[in-house]
XYZ file of C-alpha atoms in Angstrom:
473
model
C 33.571 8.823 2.121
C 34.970 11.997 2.847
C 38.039 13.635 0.989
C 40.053 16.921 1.806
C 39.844 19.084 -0.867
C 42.107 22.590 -1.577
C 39.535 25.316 -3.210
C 40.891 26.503 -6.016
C 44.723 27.083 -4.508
C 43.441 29.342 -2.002
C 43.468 27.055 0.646
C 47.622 26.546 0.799
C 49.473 26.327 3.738
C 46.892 25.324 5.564
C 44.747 22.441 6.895
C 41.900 21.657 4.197
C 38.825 20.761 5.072
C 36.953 17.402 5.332
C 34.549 17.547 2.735
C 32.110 14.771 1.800
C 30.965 13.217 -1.428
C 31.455 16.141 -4.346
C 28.255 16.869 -6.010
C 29.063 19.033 -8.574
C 29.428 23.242 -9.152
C 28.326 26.132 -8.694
C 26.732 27.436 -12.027
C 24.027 30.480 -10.963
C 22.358 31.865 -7.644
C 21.700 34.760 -5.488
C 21.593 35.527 -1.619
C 17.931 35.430 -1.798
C 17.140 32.882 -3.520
C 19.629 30.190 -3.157
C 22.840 28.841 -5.197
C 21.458 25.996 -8.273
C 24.582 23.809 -8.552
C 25.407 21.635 -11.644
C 25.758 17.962 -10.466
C 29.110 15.716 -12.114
C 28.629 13.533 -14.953
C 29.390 10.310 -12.448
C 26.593 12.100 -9.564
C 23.079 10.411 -10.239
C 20.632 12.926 -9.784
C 18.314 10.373 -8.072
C 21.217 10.441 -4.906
C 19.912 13.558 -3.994
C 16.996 14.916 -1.691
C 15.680 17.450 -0.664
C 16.533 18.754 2.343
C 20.301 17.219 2.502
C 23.019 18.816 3.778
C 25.833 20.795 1.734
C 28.707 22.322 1.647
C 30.151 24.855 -0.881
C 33.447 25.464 -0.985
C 34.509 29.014 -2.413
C 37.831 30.393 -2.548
C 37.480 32.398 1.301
C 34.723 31.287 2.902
C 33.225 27.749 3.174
C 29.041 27.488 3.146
C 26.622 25.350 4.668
C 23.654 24.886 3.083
C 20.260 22.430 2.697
C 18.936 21.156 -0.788
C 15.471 23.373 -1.419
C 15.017 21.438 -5.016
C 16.556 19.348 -7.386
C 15.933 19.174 -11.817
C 16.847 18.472 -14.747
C 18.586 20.807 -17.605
C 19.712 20.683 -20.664
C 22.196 22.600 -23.001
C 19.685 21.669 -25.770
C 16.904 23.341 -26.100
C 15.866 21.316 -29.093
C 15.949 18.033 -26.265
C 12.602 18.298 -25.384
C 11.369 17.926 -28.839
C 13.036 15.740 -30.522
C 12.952 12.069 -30.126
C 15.925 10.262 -28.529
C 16.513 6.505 -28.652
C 16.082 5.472 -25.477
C 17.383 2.148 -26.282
C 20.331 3.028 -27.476
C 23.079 3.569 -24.076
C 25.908 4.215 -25.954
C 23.568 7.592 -27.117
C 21.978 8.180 -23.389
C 25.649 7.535 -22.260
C 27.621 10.162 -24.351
C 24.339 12.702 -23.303
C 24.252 12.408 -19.688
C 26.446 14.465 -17.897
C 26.945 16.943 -21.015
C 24.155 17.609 -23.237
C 21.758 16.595 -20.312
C 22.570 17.067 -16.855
C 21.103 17.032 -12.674
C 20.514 20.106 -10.960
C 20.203 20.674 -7.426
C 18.925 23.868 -5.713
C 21.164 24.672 -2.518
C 20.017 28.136 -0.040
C 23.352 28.542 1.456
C 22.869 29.003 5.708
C 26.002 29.403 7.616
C 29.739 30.836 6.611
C 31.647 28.108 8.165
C 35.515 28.264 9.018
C 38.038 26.730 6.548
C 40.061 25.169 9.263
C 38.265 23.429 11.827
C 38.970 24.546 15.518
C 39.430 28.149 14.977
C 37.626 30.336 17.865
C 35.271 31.559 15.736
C 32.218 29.197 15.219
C 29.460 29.301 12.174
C 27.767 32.682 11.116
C 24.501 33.406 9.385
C 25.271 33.421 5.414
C 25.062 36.741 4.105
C 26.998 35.972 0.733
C 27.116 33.372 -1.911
C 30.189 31.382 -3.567
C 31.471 32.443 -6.771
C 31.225 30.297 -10.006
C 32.596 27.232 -10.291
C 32.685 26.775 -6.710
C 32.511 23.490 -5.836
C 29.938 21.271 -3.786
C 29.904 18.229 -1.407
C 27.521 16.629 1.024
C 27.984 18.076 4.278
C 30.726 15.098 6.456
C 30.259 14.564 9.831
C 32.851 17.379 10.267
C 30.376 19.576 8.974
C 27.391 18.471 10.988
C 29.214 18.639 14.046
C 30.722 22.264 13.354
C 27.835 23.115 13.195
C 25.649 21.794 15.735
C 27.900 20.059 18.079
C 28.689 16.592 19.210
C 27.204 14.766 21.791
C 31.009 14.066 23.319
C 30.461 17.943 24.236
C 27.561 17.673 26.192
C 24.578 18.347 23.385
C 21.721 16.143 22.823
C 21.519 13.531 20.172
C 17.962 13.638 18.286
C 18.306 12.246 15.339
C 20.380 12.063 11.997
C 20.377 14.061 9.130
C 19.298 12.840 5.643
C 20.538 9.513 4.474
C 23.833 9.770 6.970
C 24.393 8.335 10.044
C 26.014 11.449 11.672
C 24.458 12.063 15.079
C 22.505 15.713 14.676
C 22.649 16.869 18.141
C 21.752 20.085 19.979
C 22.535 22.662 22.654
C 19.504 22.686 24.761
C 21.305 25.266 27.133
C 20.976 27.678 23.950
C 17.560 26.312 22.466
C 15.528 26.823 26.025
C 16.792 30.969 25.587
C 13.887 31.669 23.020
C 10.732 30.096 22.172
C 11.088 27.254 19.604
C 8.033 25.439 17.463
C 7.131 22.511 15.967
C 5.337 22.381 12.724
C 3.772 19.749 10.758
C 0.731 18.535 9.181
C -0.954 15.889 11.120
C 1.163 12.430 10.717
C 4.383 13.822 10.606
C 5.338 12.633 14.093
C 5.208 16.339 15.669
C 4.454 14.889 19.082
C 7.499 11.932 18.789
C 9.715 15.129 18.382
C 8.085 17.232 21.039
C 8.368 13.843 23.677
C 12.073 13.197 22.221
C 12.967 17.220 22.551
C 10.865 17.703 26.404
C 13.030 14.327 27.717
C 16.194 15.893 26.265
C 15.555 19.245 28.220
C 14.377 17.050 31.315
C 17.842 15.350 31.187
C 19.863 18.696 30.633
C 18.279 20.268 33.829
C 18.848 24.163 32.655
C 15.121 24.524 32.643
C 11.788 23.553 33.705
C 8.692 22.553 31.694
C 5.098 23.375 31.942
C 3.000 21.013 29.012
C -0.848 21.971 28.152
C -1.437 17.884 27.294
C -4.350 18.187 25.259
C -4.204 14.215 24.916
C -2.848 12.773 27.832
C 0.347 12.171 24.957
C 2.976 13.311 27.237
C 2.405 11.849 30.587
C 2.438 8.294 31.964
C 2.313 6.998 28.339
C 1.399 8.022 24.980
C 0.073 6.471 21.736
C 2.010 5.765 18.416
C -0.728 5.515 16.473
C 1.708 4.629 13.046
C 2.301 1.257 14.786
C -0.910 0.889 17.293
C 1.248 0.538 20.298
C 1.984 2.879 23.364
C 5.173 4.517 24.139
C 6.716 5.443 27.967
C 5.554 8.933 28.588
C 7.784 11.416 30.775
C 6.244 10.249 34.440
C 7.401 6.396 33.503
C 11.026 7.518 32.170
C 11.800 10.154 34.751
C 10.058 9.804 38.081
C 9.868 12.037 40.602
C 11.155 14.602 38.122
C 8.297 14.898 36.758
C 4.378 16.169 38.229
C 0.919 15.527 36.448
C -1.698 17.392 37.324
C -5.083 16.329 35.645
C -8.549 18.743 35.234
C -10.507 14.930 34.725
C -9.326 12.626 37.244
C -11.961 10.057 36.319
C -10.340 9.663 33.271
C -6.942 9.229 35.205
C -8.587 6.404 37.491
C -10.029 4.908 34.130
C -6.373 4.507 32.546
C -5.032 3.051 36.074
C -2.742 5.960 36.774
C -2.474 7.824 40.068
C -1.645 12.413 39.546
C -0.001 14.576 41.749
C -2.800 17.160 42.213
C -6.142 17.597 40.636
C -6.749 21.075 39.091
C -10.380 23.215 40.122
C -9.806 27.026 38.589
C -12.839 28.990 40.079
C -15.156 31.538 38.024
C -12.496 33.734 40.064
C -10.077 33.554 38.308
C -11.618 34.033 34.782
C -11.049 37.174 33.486
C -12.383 39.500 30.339
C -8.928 38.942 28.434
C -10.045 35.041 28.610
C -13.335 35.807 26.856
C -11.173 37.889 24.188
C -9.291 34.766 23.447
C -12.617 32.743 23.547
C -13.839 34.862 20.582
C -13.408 32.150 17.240
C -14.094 29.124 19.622
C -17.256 30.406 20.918
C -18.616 32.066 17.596
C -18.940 35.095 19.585
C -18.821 39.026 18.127
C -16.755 41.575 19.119
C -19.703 43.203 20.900
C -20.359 40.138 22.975
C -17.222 39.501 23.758
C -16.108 43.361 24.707
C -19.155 43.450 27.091
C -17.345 41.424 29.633
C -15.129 44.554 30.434
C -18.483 46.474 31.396
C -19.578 43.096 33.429
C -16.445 43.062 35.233
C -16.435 47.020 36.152
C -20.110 46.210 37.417
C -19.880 43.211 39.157
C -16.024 43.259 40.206
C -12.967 41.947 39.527
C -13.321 38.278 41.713
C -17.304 37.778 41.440
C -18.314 39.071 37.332
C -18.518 36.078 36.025
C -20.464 34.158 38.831
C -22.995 36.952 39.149
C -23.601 37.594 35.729
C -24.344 33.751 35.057
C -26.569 34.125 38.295
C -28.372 37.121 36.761
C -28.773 35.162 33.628
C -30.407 32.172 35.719
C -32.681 35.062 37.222
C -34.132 35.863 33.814
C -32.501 39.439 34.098
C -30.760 39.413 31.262
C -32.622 42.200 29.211
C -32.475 44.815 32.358
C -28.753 44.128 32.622
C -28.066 44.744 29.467
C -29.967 48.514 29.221
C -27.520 49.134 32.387
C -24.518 48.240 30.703
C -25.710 49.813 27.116
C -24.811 47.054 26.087
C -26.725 45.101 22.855
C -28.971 42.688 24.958
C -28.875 39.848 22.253
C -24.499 40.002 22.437
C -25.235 39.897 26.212
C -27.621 36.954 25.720
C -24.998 35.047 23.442
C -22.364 35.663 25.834
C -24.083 34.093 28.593
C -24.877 31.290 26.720
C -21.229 30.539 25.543
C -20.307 30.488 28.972
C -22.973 28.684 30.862
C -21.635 25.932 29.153
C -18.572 25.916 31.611
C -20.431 25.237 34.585
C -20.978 21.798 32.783
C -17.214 21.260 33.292
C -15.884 19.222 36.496
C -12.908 21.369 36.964
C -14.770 24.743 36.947
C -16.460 25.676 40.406
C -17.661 29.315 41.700
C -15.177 29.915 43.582
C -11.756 28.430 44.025
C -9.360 28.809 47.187
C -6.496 27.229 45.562
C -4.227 28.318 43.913
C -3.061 25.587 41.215
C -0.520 28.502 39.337
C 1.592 29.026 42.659
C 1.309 24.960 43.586
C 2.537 24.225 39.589
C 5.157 27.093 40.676
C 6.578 25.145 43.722
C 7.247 22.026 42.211
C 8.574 23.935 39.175
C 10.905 25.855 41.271
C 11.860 22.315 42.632
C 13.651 21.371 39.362
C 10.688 19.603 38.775
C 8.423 19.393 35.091
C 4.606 19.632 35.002
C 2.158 18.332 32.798
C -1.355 19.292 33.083
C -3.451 16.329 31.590
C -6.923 17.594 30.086
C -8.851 14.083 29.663
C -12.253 14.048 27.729
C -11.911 17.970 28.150
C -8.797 17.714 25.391
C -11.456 17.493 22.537
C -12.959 21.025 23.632
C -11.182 23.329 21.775
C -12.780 26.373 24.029
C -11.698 24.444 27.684
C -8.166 23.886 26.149
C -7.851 27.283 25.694
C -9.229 29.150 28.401
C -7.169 26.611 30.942
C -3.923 26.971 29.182
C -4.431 30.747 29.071
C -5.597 31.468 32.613
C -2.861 29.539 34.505
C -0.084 30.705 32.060
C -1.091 33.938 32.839
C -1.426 33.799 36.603
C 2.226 32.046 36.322
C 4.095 34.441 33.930
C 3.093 37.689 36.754
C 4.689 35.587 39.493
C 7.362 35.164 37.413
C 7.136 38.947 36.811
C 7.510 39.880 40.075
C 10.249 36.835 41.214
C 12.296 38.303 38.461
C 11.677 41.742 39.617
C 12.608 40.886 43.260
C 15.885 38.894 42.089
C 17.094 42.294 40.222
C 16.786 44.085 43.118
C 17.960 42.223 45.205
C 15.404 41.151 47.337
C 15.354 37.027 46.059
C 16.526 34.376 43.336
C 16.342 34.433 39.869
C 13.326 32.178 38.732
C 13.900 28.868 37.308
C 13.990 29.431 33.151
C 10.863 27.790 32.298
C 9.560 26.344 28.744
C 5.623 26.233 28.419
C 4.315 23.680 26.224
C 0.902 24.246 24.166
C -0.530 22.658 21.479
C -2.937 23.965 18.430
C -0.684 27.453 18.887
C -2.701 29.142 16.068
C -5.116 29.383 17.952
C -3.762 31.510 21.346
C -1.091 33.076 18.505
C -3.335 34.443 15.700
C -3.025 38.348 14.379
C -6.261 39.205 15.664
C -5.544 37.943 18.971
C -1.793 37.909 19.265
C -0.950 41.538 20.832
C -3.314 40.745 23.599
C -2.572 37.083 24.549
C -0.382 36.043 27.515
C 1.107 33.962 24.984
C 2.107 36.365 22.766
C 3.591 38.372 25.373
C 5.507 36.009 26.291
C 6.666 35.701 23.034
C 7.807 39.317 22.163
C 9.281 39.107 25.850
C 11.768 36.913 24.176
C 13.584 35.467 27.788
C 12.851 38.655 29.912
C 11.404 36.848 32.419
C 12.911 33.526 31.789
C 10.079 31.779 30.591
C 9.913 30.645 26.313
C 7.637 28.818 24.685
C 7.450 25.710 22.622
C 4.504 25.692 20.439
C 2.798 22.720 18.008
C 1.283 23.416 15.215
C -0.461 22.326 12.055
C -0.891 25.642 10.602
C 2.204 27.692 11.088
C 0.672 30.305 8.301
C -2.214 31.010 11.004
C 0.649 32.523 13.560
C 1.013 36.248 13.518
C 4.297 37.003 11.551
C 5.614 39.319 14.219
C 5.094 36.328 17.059
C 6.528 33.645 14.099
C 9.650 36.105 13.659
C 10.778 35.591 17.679
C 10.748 32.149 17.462
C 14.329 31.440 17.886
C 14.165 27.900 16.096
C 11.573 25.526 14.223
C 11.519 22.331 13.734
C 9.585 21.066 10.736
């Protein structure tokens, strides 16, 4: 039920606002920690949860807010010690409301306008409402103020908190800077991440490149709540939409047919990679640091094939007092990465070029997902894949956006990249030197953002955390 309400005289002479169901006032707060409102005698505390929407109505400026915590107070000190009788309602009745009383905790987000449909749309809260202001839950009004409505073109993904108010957004705006999903394991990050890819698949302003660690986003995924599986991005948009697969047994196994199969060649690894590799491989800064020296040796295209060679040549202690380098780092280095001639998609040398063929069909309007198959469970493949073709994409995407500005071609296509387990390419120690983190502090220089999916948004560097534009969590 929703109610228009004039604050405190101020609003006269003009339209009032829609407000929802009033909660109570405003008794205490600050901008940096949050407004604690007072709830009404007739509000039952047990109404409210965390994380609904509010409004708080001062006597200029109108505030939109989420619930951060909700208590219980008391004008009494002497409540919490003394016996009450509990049977008695006529005494729990003349308490509640006055002597005892709900408390919510509200961190005030937006300055919204007072009249709805003036030019000037929702601004970041940099003040608080004086006492006694009052509070509501946020109307549809509200929720649509501030996030749009789907009659205006924005996506619908979801509800709020016990309303039934479509929550859309503007993915036009959301695709501009790199967005992340957090979540401890459960929480249905991937739903979202399936519900928010098919919304930007259906607005068209971008493109999509997804690192599918397991095969989730595809042909099909799994809901493992209910044990079923769920249409996948191939099944519910066609043609729009490539897979590209580094295990194509596993695709044959499942019954589905891919677009391409990926090979990246010993080529195209580079020392950076290894860098990345550090925490996965359990290697030390020596080891890893001495494929710089093995790439100034051996070259830029063939490092990596011949040191594994000179490795198989029992060499390994000779190369090593070339390089100056510690021979038992060298020895642990080759080791780590001998195991990747065990992979399928890794061969000595590679022809093809699977970033400029994931490039045309982007270009094409089209979305890719790279499926990873039994190689999703190795941490080290997931990364050194995602890593090595993000990187080869993001310089032609470099240099396309360097052409356009001078005139010489088109602006790329503004493209969202998709990895999972972001911690991990995202760190501190690893951060300033990661194509992903580039990317990142690029903010939409190049017109590509990222989405990222995480567990452990704690395990991000701060400074990468701070540029993404919005989370979801």
């Amino acid at each position: 039920m929703t109610q228009p309400f004039e604050p405190n005289g101020a609003g006269k002479g003009r339209l009032a606002a829609q407000q929802g169901q009033p909660l109570g006032m405003v008794i205490e707060g600050s901008v940096a920690n949050g407004v604690e409102i007072r709830l009404d005698p007739d509000v039952s505390v047990e109404q409210i949860k965390v994380g609904t929407f509010v409004t708080l109505q001062g006597s200029n400026n109108r505030f939109f807010g989420v619930v951060t915590d909700v208590g219980l107070g008391s004008t009494d000190p002497r409540m919490k010690y003394t016996p009450l009788p509990a049977d008695d309602p006529f005494v729990i009745q003349a308490l509640q409301g006055t002597v005892a009383f709900g408390t919510v905790s509200v961190l005030p987000q937006l300055t919204m306008p007072d009249v709805m449909g003036d030019d000037q749309g929702p601004a970041a809260a940099k003040s608080i409402p004086a006492h006694f202001s009052r509070a509501f839950t946020a109307s549809q009004e509200d929720v649509e103020t501030v996030f749009g409505s789907e009659e205006d073109g924005n996506f619908w993904i979801g509800s709020p908190l016990d309303m039934e108010t479509k929550l859309c957004l503007d993915l036009g705006e959301l695709v501009k800077r790199s967005m992340g999903v957090f979540g401890k394991s459960g929480t249905g990050k991937t739903f979202l991440t399936r519900l928010l890819l098919a919304g930007i698949l259906q607005n068209g302003e971008a493109s999509s490149l997804i690192f599918d660690m397991h095969s989730e986003y595809g042909w099909q995924g799994q809901d493992t709540d209910k044990g079923v599986t769920v249409k996948g991005l191939k099944q519910l948009f066609g043609a729009k939409v490539s897979t590209f697969t580094l295990d194509e047994e596993h695709s044959r196994r499942r019954g589905l047919s891919t677009d391409e199969t990926v090979h990246l060649g010993f080529n195209h690894v580079e020392p950076e990679d290894v860098e990345l590799l550090r925490e996965s491989l359990n290697l030390s800064e020596v080891a890893a640091s001495a494929a710089y020296n093995l790439r100034e040796k051996f070259g830029e295209d063939n490092w990596l094939k011949d040191f594994l060679d000179t490795g198989k040549n029992g060499s390994l202690l000779e190369l090593a007092e070339e390089l100056q380098v510690n021979a038992g780092a060298l020895r642990a280095l080759y080791n780590r990465m001998q195991r990747f001639t065990r992979h399928g998609f890794m061969v000595e040398h590679s022809r093809v070029d699977t970033a400029a063929q994931m490039i045309e069909h982007l270009e094409r309007g089209q979305h890719v997902v790279l499926e990873f198959g039994r190689y999703g469970d190795d941490e080290a493949a997931y990364i050194l894949v995602s890593n090595l073709i993000t990187r080869r994409i993001h310089r032609k995407y470099v240099e396309a956006k360097e052409s356009a500005m001078g005139g010489a071609g088109k602006e790329p296509r503004p493209l969202v990249i998709v990895i999972e387990e972001a911690h991990k390419f995202l760190n501190s120690a690893v951060a300033s030197q990661t194509i992903f983190g580039i990317i990142a502090r690029e903010l939409r220089k190049y017109n590509v953002t990222l989405m990222v999916i995480d567990q452990r948004p704690s395990g991000i560097d701060s400074e990468v955390l701070s540029q993404v534009g919005t989370r979801f969590s």
